[in-house]
XYZ file of C-alpha atoms in Angstrom:
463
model
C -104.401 -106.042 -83.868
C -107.873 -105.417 -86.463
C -109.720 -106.265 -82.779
C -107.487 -103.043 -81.358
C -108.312 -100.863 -84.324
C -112.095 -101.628 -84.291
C -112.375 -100.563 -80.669
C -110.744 -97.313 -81.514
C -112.716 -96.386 -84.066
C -115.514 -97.086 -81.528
C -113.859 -95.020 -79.061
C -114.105 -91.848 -81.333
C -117.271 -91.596 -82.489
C -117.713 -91.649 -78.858
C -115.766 -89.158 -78.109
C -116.788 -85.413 -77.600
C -115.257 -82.109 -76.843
C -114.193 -82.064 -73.367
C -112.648 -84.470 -70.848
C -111.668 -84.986 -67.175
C -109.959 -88.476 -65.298
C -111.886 -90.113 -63.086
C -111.759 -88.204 -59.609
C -114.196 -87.754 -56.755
C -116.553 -85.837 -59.177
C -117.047 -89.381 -60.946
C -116.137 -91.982 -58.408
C -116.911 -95.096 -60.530
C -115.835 -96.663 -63.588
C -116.289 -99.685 -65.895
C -114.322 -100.775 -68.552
C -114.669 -102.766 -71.161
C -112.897 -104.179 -74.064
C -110.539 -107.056 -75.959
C -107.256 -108.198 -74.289
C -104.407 -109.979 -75.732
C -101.974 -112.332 -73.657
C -98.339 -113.156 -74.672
C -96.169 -115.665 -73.392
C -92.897 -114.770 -75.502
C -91.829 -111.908 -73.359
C -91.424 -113.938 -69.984
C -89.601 -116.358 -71.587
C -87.090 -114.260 -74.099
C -83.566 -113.266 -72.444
C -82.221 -109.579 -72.794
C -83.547 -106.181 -73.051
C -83.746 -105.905 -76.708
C -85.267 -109.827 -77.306
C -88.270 -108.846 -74.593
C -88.990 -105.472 -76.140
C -89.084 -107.642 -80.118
C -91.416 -110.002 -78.368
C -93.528 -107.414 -76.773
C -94.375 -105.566 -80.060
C -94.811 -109.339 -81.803
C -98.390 -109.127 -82.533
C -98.965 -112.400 -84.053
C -97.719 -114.240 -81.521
C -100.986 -112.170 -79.344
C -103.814 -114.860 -78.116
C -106.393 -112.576 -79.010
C -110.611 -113.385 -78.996
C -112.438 -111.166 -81.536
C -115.022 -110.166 -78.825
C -115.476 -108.618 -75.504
C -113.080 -110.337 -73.503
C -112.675 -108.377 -70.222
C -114.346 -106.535 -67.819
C -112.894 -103.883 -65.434
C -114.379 -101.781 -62.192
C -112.959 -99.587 -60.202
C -113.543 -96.784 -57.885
C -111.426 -94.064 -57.120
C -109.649 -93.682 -53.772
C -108.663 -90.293 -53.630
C -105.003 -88.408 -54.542
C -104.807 -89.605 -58.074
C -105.409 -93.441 -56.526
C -108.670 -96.090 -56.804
C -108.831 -99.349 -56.563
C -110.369 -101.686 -59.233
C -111.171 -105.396 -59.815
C -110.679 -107.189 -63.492
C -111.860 -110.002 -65.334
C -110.862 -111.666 -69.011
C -111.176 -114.315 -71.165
C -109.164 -115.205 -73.524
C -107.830 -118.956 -75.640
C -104.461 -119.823 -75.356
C -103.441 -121.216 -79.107
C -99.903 -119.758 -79.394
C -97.663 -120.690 -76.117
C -93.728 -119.893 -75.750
C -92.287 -122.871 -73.946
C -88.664 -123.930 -73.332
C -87.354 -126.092 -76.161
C -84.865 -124.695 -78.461
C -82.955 -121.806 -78.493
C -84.975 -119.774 -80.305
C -88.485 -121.044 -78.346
C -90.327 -121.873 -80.708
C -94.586 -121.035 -80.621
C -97.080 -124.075 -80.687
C -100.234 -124.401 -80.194
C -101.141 -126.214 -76.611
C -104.602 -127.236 -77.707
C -106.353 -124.096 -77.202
C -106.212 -123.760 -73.339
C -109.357 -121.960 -72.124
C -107.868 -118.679 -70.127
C -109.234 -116.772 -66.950
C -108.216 -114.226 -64.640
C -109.706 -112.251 -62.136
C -107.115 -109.554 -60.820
C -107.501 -106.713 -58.164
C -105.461 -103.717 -59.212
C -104.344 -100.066 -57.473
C -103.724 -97.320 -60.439
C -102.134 -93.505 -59.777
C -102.891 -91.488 -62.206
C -100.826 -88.523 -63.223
C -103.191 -86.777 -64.472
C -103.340 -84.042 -61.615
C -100.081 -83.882 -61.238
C -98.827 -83.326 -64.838
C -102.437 -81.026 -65.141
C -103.681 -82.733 -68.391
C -107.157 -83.164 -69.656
C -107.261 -85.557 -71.979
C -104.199 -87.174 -71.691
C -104.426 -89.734 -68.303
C -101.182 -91.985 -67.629
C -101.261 -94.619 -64.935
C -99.163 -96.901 -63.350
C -100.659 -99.915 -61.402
C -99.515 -103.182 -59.195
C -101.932 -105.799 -57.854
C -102.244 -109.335 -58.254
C -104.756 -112.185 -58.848
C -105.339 -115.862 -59.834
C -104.810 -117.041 -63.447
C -106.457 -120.140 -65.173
C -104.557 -121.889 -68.216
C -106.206 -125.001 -69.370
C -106.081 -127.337 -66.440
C -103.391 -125.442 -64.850
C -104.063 -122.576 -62.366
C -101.404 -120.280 -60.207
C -101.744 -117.035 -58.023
C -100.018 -114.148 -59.544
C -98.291 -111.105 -58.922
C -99.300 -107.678 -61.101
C -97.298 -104.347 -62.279
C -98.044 -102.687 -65.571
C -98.802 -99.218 -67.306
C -101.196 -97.809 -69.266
C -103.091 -94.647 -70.825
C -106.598 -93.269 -70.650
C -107.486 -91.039 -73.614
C -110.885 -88.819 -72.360
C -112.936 -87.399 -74.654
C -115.971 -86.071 -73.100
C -116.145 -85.969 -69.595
C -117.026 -89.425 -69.225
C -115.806 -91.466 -72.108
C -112.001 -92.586 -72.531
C -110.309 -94.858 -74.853
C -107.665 -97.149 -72.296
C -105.035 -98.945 -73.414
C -103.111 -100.722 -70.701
C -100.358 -103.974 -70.472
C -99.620 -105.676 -67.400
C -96.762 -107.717 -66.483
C -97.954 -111.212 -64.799
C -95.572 -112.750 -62.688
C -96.387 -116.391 -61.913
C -95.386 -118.309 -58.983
C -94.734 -121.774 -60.702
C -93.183 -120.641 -63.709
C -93.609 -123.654 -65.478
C -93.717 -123.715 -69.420
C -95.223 -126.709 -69.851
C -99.137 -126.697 -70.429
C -101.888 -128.338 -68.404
C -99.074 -128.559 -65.664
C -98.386 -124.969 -64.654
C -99.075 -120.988 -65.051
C -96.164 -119.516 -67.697
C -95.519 -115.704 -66.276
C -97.189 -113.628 -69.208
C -97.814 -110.552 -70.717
C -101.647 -109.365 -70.909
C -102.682 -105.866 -72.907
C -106.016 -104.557 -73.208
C -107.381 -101.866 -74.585
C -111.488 -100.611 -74.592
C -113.703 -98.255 -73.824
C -113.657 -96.751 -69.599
C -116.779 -94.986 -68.540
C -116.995 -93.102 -65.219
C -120.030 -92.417 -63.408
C -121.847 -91.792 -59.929
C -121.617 -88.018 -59.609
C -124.847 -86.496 -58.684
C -126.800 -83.921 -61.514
C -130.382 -83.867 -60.276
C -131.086 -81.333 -62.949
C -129.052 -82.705 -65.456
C -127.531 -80.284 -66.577
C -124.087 -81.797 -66.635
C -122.949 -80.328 -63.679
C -122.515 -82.096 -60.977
C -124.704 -80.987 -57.705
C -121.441 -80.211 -55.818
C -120.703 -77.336 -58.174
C -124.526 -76.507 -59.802
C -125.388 -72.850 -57.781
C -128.725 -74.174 -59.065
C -128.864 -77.964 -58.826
C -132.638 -78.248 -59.000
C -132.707 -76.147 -62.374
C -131.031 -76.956 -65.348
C -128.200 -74.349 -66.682
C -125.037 -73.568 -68.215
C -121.643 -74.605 -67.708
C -120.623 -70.761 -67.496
C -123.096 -69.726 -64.187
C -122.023 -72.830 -62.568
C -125.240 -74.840 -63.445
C -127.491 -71.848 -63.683
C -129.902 -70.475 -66.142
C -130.223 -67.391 -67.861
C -133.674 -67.871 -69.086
C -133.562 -64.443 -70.927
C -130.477 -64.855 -72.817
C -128.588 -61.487 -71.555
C -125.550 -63.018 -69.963
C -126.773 -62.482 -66.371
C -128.086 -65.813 -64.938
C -131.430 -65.901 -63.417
C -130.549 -66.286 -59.649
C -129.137 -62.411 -60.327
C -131.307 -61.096 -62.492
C -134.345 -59.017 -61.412
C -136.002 -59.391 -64.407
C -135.108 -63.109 -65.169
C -137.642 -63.422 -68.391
C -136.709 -60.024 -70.395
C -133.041 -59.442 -71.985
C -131.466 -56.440 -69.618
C -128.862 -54.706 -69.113
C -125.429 -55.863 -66.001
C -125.629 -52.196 -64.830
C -129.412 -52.929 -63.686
C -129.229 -56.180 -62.670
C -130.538 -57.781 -65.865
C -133.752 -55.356 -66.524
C -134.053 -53.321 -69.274
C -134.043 -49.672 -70.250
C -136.019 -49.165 -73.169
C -136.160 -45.546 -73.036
C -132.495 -45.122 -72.172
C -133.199 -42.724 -69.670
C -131.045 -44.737 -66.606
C -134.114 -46.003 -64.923
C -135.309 -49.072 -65.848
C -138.368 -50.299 -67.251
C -139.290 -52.363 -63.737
C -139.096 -48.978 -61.527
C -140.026 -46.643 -64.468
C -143.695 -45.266 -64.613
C -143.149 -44.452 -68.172
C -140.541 -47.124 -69.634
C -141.320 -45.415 -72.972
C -140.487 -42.205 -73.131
C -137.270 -40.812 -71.385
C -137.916 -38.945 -68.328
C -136.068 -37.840 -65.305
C -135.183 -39.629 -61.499
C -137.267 -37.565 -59.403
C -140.960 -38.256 -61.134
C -139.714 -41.945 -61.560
C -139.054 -41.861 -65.180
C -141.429 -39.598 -66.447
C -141.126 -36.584 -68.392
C -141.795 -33.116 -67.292
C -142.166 -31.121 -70.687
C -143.251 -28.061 -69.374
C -140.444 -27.400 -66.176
C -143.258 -26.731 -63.676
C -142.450 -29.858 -61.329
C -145.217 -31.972 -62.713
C -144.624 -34.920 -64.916
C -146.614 -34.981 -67.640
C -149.032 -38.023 -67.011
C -150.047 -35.886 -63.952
C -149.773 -32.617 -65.728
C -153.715 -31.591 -67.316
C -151.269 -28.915 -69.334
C -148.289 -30.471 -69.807
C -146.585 -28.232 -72.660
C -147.624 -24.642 -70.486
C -146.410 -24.509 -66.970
C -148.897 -24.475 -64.000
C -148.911 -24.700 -60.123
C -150.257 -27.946 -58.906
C -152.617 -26.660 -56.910
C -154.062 -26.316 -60.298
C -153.107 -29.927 -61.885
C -150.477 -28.075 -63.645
C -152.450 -25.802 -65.333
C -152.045 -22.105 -65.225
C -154.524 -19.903 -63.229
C -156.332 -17.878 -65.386
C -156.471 -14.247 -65.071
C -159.325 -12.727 -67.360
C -158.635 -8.908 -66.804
C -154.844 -9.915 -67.426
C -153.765 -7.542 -64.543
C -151.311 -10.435 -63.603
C -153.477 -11.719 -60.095
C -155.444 -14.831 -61.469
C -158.807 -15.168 -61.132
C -158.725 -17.267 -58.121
C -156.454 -14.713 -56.328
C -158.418 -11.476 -57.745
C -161.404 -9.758 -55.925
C -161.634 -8.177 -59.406
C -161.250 -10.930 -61.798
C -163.138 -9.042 -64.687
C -161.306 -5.669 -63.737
C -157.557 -4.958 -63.711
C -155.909 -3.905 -61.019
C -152.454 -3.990 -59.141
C -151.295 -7.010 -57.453
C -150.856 -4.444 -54.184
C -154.950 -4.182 -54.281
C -155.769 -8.092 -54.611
C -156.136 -7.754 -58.426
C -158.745 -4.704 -58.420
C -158.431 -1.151 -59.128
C -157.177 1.697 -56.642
C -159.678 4.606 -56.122
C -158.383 7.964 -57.289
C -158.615 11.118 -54.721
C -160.977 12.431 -57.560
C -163.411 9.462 -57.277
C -163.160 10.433 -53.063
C -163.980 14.090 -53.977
C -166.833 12.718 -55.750
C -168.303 10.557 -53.138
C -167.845 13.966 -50.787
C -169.426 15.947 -53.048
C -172.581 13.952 -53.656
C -172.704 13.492 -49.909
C -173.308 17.366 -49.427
C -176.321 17.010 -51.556
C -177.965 14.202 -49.344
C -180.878 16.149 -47.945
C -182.486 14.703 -44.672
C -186.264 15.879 -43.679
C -185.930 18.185 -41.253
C -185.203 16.719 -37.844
C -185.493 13.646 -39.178
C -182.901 10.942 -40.706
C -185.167 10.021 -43.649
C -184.538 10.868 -46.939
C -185.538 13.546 -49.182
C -186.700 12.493 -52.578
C -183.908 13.938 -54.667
C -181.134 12.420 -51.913
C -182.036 9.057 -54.004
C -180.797 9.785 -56.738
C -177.561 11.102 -55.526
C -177.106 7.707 -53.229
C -177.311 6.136 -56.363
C -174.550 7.531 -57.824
C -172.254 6.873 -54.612
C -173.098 2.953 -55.221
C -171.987 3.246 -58.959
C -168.888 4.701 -57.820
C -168.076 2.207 -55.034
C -169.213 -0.767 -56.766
C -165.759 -0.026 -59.398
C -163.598 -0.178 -56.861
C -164.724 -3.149 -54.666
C -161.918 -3.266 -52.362
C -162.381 0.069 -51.095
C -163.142 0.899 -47.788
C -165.122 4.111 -46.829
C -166.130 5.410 -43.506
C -169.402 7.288 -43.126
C -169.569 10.571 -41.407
C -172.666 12.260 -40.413
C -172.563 16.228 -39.249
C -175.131 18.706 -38.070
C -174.808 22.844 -37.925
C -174.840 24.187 -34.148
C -178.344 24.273 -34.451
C -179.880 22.725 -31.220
C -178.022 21.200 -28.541
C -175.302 18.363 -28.738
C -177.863 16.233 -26.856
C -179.972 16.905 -30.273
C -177.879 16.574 -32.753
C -175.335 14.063 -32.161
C -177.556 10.748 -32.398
C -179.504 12.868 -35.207
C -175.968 13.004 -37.290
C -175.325 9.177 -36.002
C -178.741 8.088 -37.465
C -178.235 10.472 -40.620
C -174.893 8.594 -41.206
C -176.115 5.226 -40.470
C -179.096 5.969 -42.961
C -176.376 6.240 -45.784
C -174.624 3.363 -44.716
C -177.574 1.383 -45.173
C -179.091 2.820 -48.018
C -175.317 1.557 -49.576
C -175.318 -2.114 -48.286
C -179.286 -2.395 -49.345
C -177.822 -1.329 -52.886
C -174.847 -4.386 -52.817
C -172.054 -2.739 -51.121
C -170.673 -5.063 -48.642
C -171.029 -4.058 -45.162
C -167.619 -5.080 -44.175
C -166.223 -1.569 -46.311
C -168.720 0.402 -44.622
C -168.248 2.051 -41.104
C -170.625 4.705 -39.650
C -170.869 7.506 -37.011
C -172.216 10.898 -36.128
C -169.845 13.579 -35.159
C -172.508 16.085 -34.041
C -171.792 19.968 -34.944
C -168.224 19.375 -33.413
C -166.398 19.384 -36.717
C -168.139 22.408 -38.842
C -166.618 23.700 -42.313
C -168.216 26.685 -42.704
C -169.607 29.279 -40.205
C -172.776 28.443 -38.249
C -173.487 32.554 -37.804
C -174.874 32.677 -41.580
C -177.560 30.382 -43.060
C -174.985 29.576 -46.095
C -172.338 28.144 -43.277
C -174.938 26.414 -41.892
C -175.909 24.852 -44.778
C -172.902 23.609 -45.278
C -172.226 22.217 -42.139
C -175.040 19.874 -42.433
C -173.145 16.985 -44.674
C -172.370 13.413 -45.382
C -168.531 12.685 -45.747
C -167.420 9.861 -47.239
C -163.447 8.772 -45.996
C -161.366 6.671 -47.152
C -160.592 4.314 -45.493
C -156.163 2.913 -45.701
């Protein structure tokens, strides 16, 4: 029985936390241990005298070593199929004299059996994990000394599994000889043989071993954990690495294992600015200003721009609300309605009007009388404030003469203004021209006073 007790203790430092029967995950197993053979239980009469003699330990043959050998592999359905072999010296033998059949020693009979056994386990069907009972029936050949005799095989047992593929088996088989003869040296005594050691299953497949077998590792070529089915989760964040999109940095399950370090609901992976919180449409960047440009792209990011203008706003130097780009009159202010520059004033008009009475033409001629200069001058001063003004030129004679005379003379006189004005930097495209002849008079041609007046320069204004 010490023989029993040492494998046990064996058996449990062995042992580990979980545990599983042999099945088609682990289709092989070896055993190996001590077994004990009695001969007082074939030979007692009655229930109660077989049970004594079963529990009789010193009446066990027992060698204190390895002294059998088992293999099996499983079948399928809770069944497999398994061969045996043990040793053992026969020094304490039952036979038939007396009533009370006495034990003596034959002269320590050398003992052999080989043995081919089926076992069902319950295992599956009572859904255990570590507890494994087994039934089994077989049969074999059994050598006692001299003697030798074919046997028949039914007995129980119990595999205790303690990591997956470790169990502690105890089992006792009934052997049922064909001679039955008690006598040594002649014949085979039916017998009782127990053994108990140490099972070990094996031959399930873990290329990555991971201790998962390939038939159940979603990632059998990469060692993982038992809780993603054999895969990794290389960044620690509970999402293994087959579903993670960012396999090597701790994320978050609602983005597929990438993180959000700004907490602004796009993560870091699609976020052009995983550091500072920013909004969907500029792909995680800020926009601190409201004017549509995220910041990194904004040249003023805290004062809202246009982005024609990189976000910037257009300046406006005469602060007349047209910017600069927009206003003809950036240094001048003006209303919006007059591109940013200043409206002439019907006094300004008069103005032009009445220095263009005092432009005095040599007579006949379209040239210019010295004092006209100076009075041109002061029609460029007054156009050049209001540079989006547009004036039309209108040259006039008195009835002096014929029309043949003095319309291409008031056409000349009127273009002579016109480009007196560009020469000066008025822009040609506000100026128009023409003569009108004596057809539109002001004043009566019948005194020299009317006639005076008559001969002009108007300046219009052009809408």
């Amino acid at each position: 029985m010490k023989h029993l007790n040492k494998l046990f203790a064996a058996a449990m430092l062995c042992a580990g936390i979980t545990a599983n029967a042999q099945d088609a995950d682990h289709p092989w197993a070896v055993t190996i241990g001590a077994n004990a053979v009695n001969t007082r239980v074939s030979s007692a009469s009655g229930f109660s005298n077989k049970m004594g003699s079963y529990f009789k330990t010193s009446e066990w043959n027992i060698l204190p070593s390895v002294s059998y050998l088992n293999v099996a592999r499983y079948l399928g359905d809770g069944f497999s199929i398994g061969v045996v072999g043990s040793v053992n010296k026969i020094d304490k033998f039952v036979g038939t004299e007396g009533e009370r059949y006495p034990v003596s020693n034959p002269g320590d009979l050398a003992y052999y059996g080989a043995d081919a056994e089926v076992k069902y386990s319950f295992k599956e069907l009572l859904k255990t994990k570590v507890v494994d009972p087994f039934l089994l029936v077989g049969g074999g050949y059994t050598f006692m000394g001299k003697a030798s005799q074919g046997t028949v095989n039914g007995g129980v047992g119990l595999n205790f599994w303690f990591t997956e593929n470790v169990a502690l088996t105890v089992q006792s088989t009934y052997k049922h000889s064909f001679s039955e003869s008690r006598i040594p040296e002649l014949g085979v005594a039916s017998h009782m043989q127990h053994f108990a050691g140490i099972r070990f299953q094996f031959g399930g497949k873990d290329t990555d071993g991971d201790g998962i077998l390939d038939k159940y590792d979603e990632c059998p070529d990469v060692a993982g954990l038992k809780e993603f089915n054999g895969c990794p989760d290389t960044d620690g964040d509970g999402i293994p690495d087959h579903k993670d999109e960012c396999p090597d940095v701790a994320g978050l399950p609602e983005f597929n294992g990438c993180p959000d370090t700004d907490g602004d609901g796009i993560p870091d992976h699609k976020d052009e600015c995983p550091e500072v919180a920013g909004l969907p449409q500029f792909n995680g960047c800020p926009d601190t200003d409201g004017d549509g440009i995220p910041d990194h792209l904004d040249e003023c990011p805290e004062v809202a721009g246009p982005k024609e203008n990189k976000g910037c706003p257009w300046p406006d130097r005469d602060g007349d609300g047209v910017p600069d780009h927009l206003d003809k009159c950036p240094d001048v202010a003006g209303p919006a309605s007059n591109h940013g520059c200043p409206e002439i004033k019907e006094e300004q008009v008069k103005k032009l009007n009445d220095y263009g009475k005092t432009v005095l033409f040599h007579t006949g001629k379209y040239t210019f009388q010295d004092s006209s200069y100076a009075v041109l001058d002061n029609m460029v001063k007054i156009m050049k404030e209001y540079p989006t003004a547009k004036f039309h030129i209108a040259g006039h004679t008195d009835a002096t003469g014929s029309d043949k005379i003095n319309l291409p003379l008031s056409d000349n006189r009127a273009n002579a203004v016109k480009v007196y004005l560009i020469e000066k930097g008025i822009d040609a495209s506000r100026l128009t021209s023409q003569g009108y002849g004596s057809a539109e008079p002001i004043a009566s041609n019948k005194t020299v006073k009317g006639k005076e007046l008559n001969r002009r320069v108007e300046i219009r204004l052009v809408k």
